[in-house]
Amino acid sequence: MKKIEAIIKPFKMDDVREALAEVGVTGMTVTEVKGFGRQKGHTELYRGAEYQVDFLPKIKIDLVLPDEQAERAIEAIMQTAQTGKIGDGKIFVYDVERVIRIRTGEENEDAV
């Protein structure tokens, strides 16, 4: 199994969710996060004063999927979240050793 962690721009969330549903993803965890990479921050004007915004709003999507479904999900995220501009985000892929569903005790792919 694989854990896919994707950091994307907030306005792309609905499109990514729909694309993942089309490739058979039935569950995910979504978190509003802030951060920066090469994009750094930016300056904003508020009541006539300029100030630096160091952390930009992003969305983090966490998925745990069987190995055979992971590549399709990665492709769906890449194609849907990409704008071609700096700050599109990143995808991290991890191996998952074990998953347990708390309610039933099911394990691994049965628990996903």
C-alpha atoms as one frame of an Amber mdcrd trajectory, in Angstrom:
protein
   0.000   0.000   0.000   1.037   3.605  -0.546   0.341   6.826   1.296   0.061
   9.782  -1.046   0.404  13.240   0.436  -0.327  16.072  -1.986   0.074  19.792
  -1.311  -1.984  21.828  -3.788  -3.413  25.302  -4.335  -6.751  25.754  -2.526
  -8.771  26.665  -5.629  -7.830  23.311  -7.221  -9.343  21.189  -4.424 -12.761
  20.511  -5.992 -11.257  19.571  -9.363  -8.736  17.230  -7.718 -11.453  15.589
  -5.595 -13.574  14.938  -8.695 -10.589  13.553 -10.634  -9.724  11.216  -7.754
 -13.329  10.000  -7.555 -13.199   9.195 -11.283 -10.182   6.887 -10.749 -11.898
   5.090  -7.871 -10.627   6.864  -4.752 -13.333   6.521  -2.100 -11.789   8.340
   0.851  -9.269  10.999   1.739  -8.269  13.381   4.483  -8.048  17.077   3.601
  -6.298  19.681   5.749  -5.914  23.425   5.304  -2.220  24.204   5.773   0.169
  27.098   5.268   3.706  27.011   3.956   6.135  28.079   1.299   8.745  26.638
  -1.004  10.379  28.381  -3.930   7.299  30.551  -4.165   8.279  32.226  -0.861
   5.751  34.691   0.430   4.429  37.888  -1.018   3.634  41.412   0.122   0.098
  42.672   0.660  -1.362  46.088   1.264  -3.694  46.489   4.246  -5.090  49.890
   5.248  -2.289  51.628   3.457   0.471  49.604   5.102   2.503  47.015   3.214
   3.353  43.817   5.040   5.032  40.506   4.214   2.985  37.290   4.096   5.517
  34.514   4.686   3.223  31.491   4.625   0.782  30.903   1.800  -2.486  28.950
   2.173  -2.414  25.443   0.695  -4.467  22.249   0.888  -2.929  18.947   1.980
  -4.608  15.761   0.764  -3.741  12.418   2.385  -4.673   9.135   0.694  -3.813
   5.522   1.518  -4.338   3.246  -1.477  -3.475  -0.222  -2.772  -0.288  -0.178
  -4.869  -2.155  -0.762  -8.135  -4.415   2.281  -7.572  -1.673   4.669  -6.419
  -0.208   5.522  -9.828  -3.627   6.424 -11.277  -4.300   8.687  -8.286  -0.912
  10.401  -8.657  -1.564  11.030 -12.356  -5.038  12.412 -11.589  -3.615  14.835
  -9.021  -0.787  15.956 -11.311  -3.014  16.586 -14.312  -5.713  18.363 -12.324
  -3.650  20.464  -9.897  -1.125  21.730 -12.430  -1.385  25.355 -13.515   2.159
  25.641 -14.859   2.954  28.432 -12.412   5.177  28.452  -9.364   3.454  27.146
  -6.240   1.483  24.301  -7.867   2.608  22.063  -5.018   4.186  18.677  -4.462
   3.241  15.018  -4.147   4.971  12.734  -1.662   4.602   8.946  -1.853   5.338
   6.660   1.115   5.168   2.908   1.692   2.539   1.925   4.263   3.398  -1.068
   6.402   0.070  -1.658   8.119  -3.445  -0.194   8.353  -6.032  -1.141  10.982
  -9.687  -0.086  10.996 -10.436   0.685  14.634 -14.145  -0.184  14.536 -13.837
  -3.687  13.039 -10.194  -4.661  13.461  -9.859  -5.196   9.689  -6.313  -4.812
   8.479  -4.411  -3.546   5.458  -6.340  -3.309   2.165  -9.560  -4.494   3.853
  -9.236  -1.518   6.213  -8.711   0.992   3.445
